[in-house]
mmCIF file of C-alpha atoms in Angstrom:
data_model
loop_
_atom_site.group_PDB
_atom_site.id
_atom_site.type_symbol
_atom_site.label_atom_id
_atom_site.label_comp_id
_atom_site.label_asym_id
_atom_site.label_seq_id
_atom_site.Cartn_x
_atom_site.Cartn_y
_atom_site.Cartn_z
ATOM 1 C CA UNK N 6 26.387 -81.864 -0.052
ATOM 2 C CA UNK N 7 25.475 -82.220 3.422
ATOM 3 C CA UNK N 8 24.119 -84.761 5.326
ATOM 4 C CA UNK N 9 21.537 -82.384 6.254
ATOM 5 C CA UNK N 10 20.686 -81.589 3.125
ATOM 6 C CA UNK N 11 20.430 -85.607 1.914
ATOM 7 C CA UNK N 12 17.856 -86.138 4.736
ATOM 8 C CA UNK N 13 14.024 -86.065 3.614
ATOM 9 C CA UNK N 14 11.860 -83.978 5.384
ATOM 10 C CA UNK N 15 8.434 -84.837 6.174
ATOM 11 C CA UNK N 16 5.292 -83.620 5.104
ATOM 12 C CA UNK N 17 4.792 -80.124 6.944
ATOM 13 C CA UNK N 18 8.091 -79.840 8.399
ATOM 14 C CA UNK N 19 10.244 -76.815 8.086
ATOM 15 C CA UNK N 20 13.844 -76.447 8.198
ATOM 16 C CA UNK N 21 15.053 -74.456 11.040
ATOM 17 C CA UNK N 22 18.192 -72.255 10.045
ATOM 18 C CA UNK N 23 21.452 -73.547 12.014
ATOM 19 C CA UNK N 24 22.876 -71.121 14.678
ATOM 20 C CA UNK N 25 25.478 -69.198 14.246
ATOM 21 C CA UNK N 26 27.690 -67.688 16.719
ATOM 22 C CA UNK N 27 27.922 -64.211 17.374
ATOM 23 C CA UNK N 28 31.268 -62.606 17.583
ATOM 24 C CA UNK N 29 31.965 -61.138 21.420
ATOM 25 C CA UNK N 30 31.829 -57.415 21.494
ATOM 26 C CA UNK N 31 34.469 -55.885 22.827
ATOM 27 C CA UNK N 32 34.438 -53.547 25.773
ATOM 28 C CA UNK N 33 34.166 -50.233 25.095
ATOM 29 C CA UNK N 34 34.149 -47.267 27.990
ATOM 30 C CA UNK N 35 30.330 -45.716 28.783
ATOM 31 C CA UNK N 36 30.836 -42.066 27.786
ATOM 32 C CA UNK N 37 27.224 -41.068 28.059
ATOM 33 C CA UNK N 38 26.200 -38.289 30.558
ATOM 34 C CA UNK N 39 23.752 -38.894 33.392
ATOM 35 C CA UNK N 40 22.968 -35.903 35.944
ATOM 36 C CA UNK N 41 21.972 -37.642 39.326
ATOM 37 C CA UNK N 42 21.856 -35.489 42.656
ATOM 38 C CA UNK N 43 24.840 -34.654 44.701
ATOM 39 C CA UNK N 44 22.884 -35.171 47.518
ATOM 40 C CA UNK N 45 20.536 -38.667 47.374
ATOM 41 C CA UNK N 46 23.250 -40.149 45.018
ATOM 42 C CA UNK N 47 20.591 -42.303 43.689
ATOM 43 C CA UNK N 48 21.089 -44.429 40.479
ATOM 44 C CA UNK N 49 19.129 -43.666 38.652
ATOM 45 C CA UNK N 50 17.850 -40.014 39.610
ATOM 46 C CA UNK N 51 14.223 -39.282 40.288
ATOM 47 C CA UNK N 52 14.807 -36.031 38.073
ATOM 48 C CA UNK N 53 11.506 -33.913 36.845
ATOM 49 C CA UNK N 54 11.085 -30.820 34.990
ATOM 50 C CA UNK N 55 9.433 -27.918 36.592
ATOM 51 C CA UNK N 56 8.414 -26.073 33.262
ATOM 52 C CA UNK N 57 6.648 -23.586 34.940
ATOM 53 C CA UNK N 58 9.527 -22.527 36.734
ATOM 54 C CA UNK N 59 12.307 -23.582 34.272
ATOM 55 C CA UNK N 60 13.765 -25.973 36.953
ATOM 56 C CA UNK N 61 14.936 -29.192 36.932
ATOM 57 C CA UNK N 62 14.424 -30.706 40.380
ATOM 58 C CA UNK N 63 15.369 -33.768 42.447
ATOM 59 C CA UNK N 64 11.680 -35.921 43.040
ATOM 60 C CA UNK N 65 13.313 -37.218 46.826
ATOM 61 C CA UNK N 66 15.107 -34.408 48.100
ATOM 62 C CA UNK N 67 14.092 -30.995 45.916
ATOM 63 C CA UNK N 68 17.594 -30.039 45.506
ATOM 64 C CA UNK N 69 17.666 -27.774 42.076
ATOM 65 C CA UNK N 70 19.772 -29.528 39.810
ATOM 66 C CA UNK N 71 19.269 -26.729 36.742
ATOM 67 C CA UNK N 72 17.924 -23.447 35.505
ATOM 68 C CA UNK N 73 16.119 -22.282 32.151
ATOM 69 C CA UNK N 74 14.995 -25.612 31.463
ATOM 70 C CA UNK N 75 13.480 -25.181 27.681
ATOM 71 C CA UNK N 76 10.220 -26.255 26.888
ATOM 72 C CA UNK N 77 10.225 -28.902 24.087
ATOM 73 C CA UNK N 78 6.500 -30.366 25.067
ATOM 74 C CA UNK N 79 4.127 -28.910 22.045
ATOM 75 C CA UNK N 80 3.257 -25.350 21.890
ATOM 76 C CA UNK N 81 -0.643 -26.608 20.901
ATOM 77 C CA UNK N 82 -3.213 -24.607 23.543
ATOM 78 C CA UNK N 83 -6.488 -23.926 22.789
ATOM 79 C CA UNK N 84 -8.619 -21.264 23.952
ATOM 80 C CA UNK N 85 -11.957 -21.911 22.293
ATOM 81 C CA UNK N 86 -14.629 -22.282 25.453
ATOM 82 C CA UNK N 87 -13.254 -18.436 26.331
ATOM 83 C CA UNK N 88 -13.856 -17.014 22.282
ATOM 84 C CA UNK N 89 -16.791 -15.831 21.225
ATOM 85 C CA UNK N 90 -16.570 -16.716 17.743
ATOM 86 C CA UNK N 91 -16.255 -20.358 18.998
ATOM 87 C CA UNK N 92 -13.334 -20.698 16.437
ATOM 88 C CA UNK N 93 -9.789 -22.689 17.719
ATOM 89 C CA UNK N 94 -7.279 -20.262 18.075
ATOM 90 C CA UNK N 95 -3.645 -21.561 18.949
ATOM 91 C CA UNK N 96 -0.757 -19.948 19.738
ATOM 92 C CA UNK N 97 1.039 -22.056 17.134
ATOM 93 C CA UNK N 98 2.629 -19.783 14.269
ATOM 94 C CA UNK N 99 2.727 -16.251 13.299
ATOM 95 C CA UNK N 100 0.882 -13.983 14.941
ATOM 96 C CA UNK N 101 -2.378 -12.308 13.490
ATOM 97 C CA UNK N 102 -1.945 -9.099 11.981
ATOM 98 C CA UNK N 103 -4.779 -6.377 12.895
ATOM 99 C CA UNK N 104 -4.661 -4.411 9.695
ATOM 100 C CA UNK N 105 -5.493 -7.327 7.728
ATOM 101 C CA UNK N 106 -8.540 -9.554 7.235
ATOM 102 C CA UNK N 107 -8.904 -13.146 7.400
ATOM 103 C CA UNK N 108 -7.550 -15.733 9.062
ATOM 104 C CA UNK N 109 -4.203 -15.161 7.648
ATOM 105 C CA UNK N 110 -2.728 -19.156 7.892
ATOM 106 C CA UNK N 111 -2.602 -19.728 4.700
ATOM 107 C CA UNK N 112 -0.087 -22.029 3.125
ATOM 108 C CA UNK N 113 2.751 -20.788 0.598
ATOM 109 C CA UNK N 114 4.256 -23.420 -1.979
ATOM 110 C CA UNK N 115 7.993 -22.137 -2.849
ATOM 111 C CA UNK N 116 8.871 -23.892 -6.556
ATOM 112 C CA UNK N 117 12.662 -22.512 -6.475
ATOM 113 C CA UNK N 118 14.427 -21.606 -9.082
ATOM 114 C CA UNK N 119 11.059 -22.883 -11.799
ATOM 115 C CA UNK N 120 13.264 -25.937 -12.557
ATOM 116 C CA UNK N 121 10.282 -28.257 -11.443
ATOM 117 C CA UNK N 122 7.308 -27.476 -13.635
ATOM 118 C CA UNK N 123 5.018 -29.385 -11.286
ATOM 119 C CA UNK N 124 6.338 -27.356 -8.592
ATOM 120 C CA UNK N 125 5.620 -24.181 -10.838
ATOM 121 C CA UNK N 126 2.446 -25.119 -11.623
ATOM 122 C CA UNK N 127 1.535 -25.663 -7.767
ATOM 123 C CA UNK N 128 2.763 -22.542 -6.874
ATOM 124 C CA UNK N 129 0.628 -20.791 -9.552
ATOM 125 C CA UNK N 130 -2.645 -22.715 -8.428
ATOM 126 C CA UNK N 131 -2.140 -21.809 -4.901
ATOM 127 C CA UNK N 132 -1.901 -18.088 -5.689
ATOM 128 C CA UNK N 133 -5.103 -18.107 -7.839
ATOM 129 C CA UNK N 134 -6.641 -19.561 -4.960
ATOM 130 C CA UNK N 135 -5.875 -17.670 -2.119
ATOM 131 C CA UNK N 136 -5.854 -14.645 -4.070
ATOM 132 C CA UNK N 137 -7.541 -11.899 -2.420
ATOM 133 C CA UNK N 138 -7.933 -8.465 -3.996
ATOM 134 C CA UNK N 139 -9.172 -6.372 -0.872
ATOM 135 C CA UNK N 140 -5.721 -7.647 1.044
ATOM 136 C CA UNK N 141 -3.632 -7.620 -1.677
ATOM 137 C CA UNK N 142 -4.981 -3.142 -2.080
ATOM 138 C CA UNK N 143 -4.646 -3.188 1.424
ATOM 139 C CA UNK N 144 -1.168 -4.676 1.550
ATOM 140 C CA UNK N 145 -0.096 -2.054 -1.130
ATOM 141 C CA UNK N 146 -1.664 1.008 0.778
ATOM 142 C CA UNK N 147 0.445 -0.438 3.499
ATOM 143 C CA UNK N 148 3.805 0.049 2.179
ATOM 144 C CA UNK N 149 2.930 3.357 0.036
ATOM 145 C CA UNK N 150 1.813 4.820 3.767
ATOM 146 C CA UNK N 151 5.152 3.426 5.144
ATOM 147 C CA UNK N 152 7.282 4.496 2.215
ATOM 148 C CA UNK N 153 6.340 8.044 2.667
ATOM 149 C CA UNK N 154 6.003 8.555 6.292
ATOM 150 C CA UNK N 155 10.018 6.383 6.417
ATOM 151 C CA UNK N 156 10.493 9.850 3.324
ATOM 152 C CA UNK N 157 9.149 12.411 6.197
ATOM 153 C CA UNK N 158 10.896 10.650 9.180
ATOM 154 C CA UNK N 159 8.396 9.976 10.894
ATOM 155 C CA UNK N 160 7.796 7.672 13.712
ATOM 156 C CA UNK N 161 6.289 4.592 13.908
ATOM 157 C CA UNK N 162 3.447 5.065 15.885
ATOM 158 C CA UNK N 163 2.383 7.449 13.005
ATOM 159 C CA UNK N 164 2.773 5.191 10.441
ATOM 160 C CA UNK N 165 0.534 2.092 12.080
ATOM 161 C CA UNK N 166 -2.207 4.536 12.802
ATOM 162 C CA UNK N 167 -2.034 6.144 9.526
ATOM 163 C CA UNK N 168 -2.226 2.653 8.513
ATOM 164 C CA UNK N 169 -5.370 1.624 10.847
ATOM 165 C CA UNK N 170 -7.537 4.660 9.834
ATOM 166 C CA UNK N 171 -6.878 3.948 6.058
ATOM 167 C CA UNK N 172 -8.005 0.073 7.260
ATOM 168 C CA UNK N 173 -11.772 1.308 9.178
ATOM 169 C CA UNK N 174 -12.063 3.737 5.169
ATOM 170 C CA UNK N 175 -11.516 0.064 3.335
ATOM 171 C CA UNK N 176 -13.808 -1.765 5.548
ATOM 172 C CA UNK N 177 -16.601 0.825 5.551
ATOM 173 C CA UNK N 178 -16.543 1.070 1.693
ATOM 174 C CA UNK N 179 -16.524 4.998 2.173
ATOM 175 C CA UNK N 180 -15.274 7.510 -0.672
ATOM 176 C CA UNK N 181 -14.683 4.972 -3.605
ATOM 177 C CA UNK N 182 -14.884 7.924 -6.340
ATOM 178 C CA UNK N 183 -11.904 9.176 -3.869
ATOM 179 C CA UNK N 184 -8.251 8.483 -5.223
ATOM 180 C CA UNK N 185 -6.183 6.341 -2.862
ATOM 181 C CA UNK N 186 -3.305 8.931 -2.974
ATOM 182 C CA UNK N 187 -5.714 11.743 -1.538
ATOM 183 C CA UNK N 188 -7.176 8.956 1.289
ATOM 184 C CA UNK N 189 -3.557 8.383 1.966
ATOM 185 C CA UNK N 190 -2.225 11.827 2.411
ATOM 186 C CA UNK N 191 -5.829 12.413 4.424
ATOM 187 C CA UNK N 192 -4.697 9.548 6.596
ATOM 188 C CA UNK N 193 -1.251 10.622 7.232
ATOM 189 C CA UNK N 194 -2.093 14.299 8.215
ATOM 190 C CA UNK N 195 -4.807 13.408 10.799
ATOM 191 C CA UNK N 196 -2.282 10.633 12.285
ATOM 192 C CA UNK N 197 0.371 13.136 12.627
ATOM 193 C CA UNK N 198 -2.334 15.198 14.192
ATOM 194 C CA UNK N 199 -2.970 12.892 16.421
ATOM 195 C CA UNK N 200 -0.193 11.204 17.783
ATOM 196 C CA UNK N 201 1.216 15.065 18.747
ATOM 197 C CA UNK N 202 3.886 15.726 15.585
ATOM 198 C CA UNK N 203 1.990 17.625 13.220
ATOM 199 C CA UNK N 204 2.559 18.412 10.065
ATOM 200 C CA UNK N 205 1.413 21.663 7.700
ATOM 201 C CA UNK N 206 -0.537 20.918 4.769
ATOM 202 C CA UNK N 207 2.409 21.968 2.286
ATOM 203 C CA UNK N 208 4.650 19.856 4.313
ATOM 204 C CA UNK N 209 1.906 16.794 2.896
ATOM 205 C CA UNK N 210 1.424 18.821 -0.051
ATOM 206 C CA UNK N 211 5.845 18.370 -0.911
ATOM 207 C CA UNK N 212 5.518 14.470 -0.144
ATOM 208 C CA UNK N 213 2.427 12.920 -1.425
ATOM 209 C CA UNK N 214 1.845 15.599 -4.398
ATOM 210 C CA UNK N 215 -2.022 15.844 -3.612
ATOM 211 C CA UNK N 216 -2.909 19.545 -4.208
ATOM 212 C CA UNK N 217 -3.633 21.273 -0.728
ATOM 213 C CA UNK N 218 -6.747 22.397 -1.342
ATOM 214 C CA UNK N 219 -7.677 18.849 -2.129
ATOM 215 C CA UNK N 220 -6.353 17.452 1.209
ATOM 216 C CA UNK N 221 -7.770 20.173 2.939
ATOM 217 C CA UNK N 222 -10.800 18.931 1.254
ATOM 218 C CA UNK N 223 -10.263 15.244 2.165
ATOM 219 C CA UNK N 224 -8.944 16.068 5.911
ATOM 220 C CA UNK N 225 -12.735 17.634 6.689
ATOM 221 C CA UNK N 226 -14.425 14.695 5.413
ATOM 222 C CA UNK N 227 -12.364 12.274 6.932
ATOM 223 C CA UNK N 228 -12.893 13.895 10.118
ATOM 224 C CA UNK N 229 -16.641 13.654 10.066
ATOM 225 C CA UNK N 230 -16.701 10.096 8.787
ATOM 226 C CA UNK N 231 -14.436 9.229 11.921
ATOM 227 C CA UNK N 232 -16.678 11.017 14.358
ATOM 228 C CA UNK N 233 -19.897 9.689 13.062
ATOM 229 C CA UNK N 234 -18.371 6.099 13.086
ATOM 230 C CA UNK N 235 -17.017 6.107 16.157
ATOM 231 C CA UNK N 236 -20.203 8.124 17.829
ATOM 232 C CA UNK N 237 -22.084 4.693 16.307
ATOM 233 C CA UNK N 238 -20.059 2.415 17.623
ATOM 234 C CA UNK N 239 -20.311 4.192 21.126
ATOM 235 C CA UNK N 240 -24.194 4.011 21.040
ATOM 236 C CA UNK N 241 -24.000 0.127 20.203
ATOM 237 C CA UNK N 242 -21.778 -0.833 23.140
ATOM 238 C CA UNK N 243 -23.660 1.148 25.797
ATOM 239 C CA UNK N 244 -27.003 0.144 24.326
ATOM 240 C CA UNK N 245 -25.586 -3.650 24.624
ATOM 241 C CA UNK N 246 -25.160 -3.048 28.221
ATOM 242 C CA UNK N 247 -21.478 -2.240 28.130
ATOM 243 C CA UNK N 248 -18.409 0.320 29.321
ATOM 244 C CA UNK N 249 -17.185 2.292 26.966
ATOM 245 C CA UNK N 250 -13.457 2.862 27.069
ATOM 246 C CA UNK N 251 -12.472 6.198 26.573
ATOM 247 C CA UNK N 252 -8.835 4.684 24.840
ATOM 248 C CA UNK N 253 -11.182 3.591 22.040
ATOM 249 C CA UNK N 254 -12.646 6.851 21.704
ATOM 250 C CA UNK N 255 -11.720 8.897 18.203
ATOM 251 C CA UNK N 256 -11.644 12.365 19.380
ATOM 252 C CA UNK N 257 -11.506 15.144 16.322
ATOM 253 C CA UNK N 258 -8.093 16.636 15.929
ATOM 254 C CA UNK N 259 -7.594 20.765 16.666
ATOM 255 C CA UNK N 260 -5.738 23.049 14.548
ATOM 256 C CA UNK N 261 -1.811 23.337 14.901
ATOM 257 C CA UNK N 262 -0.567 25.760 16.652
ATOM 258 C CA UNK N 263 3.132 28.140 16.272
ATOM 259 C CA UNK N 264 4.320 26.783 19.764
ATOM 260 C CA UNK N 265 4.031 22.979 18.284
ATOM 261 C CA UNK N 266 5.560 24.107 15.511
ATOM 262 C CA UNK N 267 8.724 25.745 17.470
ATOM 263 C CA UNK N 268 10.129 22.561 18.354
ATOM 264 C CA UNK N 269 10.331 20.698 15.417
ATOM 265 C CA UNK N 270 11.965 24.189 13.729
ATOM 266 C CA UNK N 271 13.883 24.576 16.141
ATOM 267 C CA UNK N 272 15.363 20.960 16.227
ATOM 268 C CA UNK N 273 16.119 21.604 12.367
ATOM 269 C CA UNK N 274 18.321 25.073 13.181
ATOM 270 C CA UNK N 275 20.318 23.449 15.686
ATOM 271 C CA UNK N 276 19.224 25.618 18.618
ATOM 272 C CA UNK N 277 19.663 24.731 22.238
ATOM 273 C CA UNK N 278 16.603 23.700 24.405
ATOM 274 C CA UNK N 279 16.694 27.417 26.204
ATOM 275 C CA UNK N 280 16.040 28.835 22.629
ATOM 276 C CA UNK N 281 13.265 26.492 21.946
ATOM 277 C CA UNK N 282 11.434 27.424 25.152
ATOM 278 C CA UNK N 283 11.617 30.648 24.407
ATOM 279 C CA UNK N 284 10.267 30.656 21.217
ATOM 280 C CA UNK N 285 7.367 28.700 22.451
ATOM 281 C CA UNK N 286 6.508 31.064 24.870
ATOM 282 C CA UNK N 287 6.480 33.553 22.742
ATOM 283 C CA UNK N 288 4.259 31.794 20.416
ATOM 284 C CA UNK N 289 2.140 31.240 23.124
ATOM 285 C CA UNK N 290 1.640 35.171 23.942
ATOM 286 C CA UNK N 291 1.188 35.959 20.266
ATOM 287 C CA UNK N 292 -0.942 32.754 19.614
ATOM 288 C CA UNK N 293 -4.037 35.004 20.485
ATOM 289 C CA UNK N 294 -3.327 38.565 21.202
ATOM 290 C CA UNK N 295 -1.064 41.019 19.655
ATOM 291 C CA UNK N 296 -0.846 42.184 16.001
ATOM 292 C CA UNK N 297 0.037 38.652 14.802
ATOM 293 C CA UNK N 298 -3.717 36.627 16.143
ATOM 294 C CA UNK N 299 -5.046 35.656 13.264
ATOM 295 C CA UNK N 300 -2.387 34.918 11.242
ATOM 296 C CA UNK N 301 -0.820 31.600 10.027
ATOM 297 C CA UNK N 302 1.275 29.552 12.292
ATOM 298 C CA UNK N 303 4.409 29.213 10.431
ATOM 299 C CA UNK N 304 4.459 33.191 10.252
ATOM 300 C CA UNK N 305 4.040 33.463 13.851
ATOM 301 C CA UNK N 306 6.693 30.318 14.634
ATOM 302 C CA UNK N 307 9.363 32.208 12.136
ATOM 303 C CA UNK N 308 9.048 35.553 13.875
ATOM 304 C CA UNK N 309 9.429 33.653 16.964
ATOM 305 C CA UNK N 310 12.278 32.041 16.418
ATOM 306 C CA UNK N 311 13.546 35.195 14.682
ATOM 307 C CA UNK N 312 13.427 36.780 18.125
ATOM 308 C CA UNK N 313 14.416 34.369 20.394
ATOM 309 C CA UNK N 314 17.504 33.615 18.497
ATOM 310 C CA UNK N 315 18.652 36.888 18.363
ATOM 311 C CA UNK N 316 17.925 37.608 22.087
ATOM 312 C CA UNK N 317 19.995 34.396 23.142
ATOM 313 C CA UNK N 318 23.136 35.435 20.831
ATOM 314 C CA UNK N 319 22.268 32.460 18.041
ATOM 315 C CA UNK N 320 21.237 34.710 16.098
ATOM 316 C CA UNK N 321 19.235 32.683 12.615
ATOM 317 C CA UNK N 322 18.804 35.026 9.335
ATOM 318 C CA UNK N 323 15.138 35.187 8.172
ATOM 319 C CA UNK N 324 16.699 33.194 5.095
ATOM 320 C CA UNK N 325 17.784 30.464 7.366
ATOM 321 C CA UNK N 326 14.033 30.206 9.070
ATOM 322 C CA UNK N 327 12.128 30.208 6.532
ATOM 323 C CA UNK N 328 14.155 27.240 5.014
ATOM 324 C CA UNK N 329 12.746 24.800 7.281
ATOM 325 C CA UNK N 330 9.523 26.725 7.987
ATOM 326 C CA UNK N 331 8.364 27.049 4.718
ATOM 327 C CA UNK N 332 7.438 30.212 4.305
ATOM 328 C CA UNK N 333 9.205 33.169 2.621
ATOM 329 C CA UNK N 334 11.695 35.266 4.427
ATOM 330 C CA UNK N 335 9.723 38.627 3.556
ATOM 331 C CA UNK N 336 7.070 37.075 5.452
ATOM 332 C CA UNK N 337 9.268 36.749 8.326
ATOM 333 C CA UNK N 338 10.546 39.861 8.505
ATOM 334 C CA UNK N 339 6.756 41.371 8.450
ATOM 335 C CA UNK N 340 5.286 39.391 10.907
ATOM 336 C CA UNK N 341 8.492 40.457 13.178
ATOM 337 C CA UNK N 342 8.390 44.437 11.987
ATOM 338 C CA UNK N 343 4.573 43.945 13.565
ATOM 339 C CA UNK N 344 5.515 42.774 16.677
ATOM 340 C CA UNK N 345 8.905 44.765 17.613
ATOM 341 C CA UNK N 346 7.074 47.638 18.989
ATOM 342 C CA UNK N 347 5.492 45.820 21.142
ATOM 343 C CA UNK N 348 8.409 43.329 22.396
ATOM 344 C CA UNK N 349 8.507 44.913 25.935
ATOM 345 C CA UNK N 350 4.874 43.655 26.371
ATOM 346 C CA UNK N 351 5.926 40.174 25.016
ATOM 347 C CA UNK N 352 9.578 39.337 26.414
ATOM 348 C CA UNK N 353 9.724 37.914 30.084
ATOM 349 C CA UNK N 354 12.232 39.577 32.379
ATOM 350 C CA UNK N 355 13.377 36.404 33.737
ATOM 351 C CA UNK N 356 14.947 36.042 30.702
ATOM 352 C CA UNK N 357 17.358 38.779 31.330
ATOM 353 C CA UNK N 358 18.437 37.577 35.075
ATOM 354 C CA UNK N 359 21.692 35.671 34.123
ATOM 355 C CA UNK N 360 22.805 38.662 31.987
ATOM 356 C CA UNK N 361 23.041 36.994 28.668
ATOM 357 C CA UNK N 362 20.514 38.468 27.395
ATOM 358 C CA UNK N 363 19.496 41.936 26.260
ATOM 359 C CA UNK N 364 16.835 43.608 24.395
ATOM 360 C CA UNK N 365 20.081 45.688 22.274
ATOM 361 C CA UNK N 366 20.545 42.485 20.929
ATOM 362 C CA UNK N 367 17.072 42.757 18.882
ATOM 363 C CA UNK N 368 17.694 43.795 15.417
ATOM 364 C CA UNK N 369 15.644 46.624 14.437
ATOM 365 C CA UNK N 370 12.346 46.668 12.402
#
């Protein structure tokens, strides 16, 4: 024992610890970085960053030091004095998608592989209670509209406003003894309509299998519901003092012509653009005159092409048209017998200026 230890302490004292020496560090080279300007020198560097900019910059002499400075302040802003739901919007997280309702920041609890029954169990509860059966239909008219329209090859733009009139049918509660197939293929038509790619009703008919008299039926009524509810909303805004914007403005889709159809049929036939002008012109001149006004598009686009092919030496068998216009080759070849006498009246002579072109190359009625 010590002698420390042998001494008595007194009432209330404490026993301080004895001091132990610490062991002198070695020294070891600074290998941490510093950026200070090549111009002041000074140690250490008035440095700020210039977020706005991306800059850093020296505080004395405003020599730029660096570019693309990242941001790594929080991403938090708040807009809620400029909403006028007076609700706290923030740019923090996903952003809102319009052709859904709600909020949309709800939370999703992962359990795994189901190891974890807790986890499980949280996972289930959290479902249950966000579960929402208008967004969940919604969500599944979504990809059945995208499914078909990725089927048809058709663009995007199609699809999303395909997708935004099937949205304003949900929200207005309109045609629930309707079948969501027929609203669909409804949808899809007057969006290809619209954004200038149109599409026949069989064409509609072969992808969503909804009869065509039944999305003839559905097309009509979907038109008027669009026109009323947009000719409502229109009243309410300039009543309320407002501008309306004609961007907003649902106007009433027309019916497709043969010269629309000429380019997408010939696309499919591999024709050259000179062809495809042709045709269209053609269709154009027969569109309302002649012995073909009157008669369906696709007849008048297939004896179209029929001509214009032949007269620019690619020639395309009435087989071959009607292939991708969907109409029988007998049908062709009538609508063409009708308008061969009069092909003098129809065919430009500007055509036949680079001398590639001949009426002998015409087949005969």
């Amino acid at each position: 024992m010590t002698a420390a230890s042998n001494m008595a302490l007194s009432p209330g004292a404490i026993l301080e610890p004895a001091t132990v020496a610490k062991p002198q560090e070695t020294w070891r080279e600074n290998l941490n970085m510093q950026l200070i300007c090549g111009e002041c020198k000074e140690f250490p560097p008035k440095l700020v960053e210039e977020f706005s900019s991306g800059d850093m910059v020296c505080e004395t002499c405003g020599l730029v030091l660096g570019d693309r400075i990242v941001d790594t302040r929080s991403e938090w802003r708040t807009f809620s004095n400029d909403d006028q739901g007076n609700d706290d919007p923030s740019r923090v997280g996903d952003g809102a998608n319009p052709l859904l309702n709600g909020s949309q920041l709800q939370t999703t609890i992962s359990f795994g592989d189901g190891s974890n029954a807790r986890s499980r169990d949280l996972h289930r509860a959290q479902n249950k209670s966000t579960h929402d059966k208008s967004t969940k239909g919604l969500l599944a008219a979504y990809k059945e509209i995208g499914a078909l329209c990725d089927a048809m090859h058709i663009p995007k733009n199609v699809s999303d406003t395909a997708k935004h009139l099937f949205k304003l049918v949900n929200d207005a509660g309109a045609f629930r003894g309707k079948s969501p197939d027929t609203i669909i293929a409804g949808c899809i038509f007057i969006a290809c309509r619209q954004c200038k790619v149109p599409r026949t009703f069989r064409e509609i008919f072969a992808l969503t299998k909804v009869s065509k008299a039944e999305i003839g039926r559905i097309f009509k009524s979907l038109e008027r519901f669009f026109a009323k509810q947009n000719k409502e909303k229109m009243d309410s805004v300039v009543q309320a003092g407002g501008i309306v914007n004609p961007e907003h403005n649902y106007t009433t889709t027309r019916t497709t012509t043969a010269k629309e159809l000429c380019i997408r049929f010939c696309s499919q036939l591999g024709l050259n653009n000179r062809c495809t002008m042709m045709s269209q012109e053609l269709a154009g001149k027969m569109d309302g005159i002649g012995s073909l006004a009157g008669r369906s598009p696709l007849s008048i686009a297939g004896a179209c092409i029929y001509m214009a092919s032949h007269l620019m030496g690619q020639s395309k068998s009435a087989k071959d048209i009607s292939a991708v216009a969907g109409v029988s080759d007998g049908t062709i070849r009538h609508a063409y017998k009708l308008i061969y006498p009069d092909r003098e009246k129809f065919i430009d002579s500007k055509w036949f200026q680079d001398g590639k072109s001949t009426l002998s190359k015409l087949p005969t009625a």
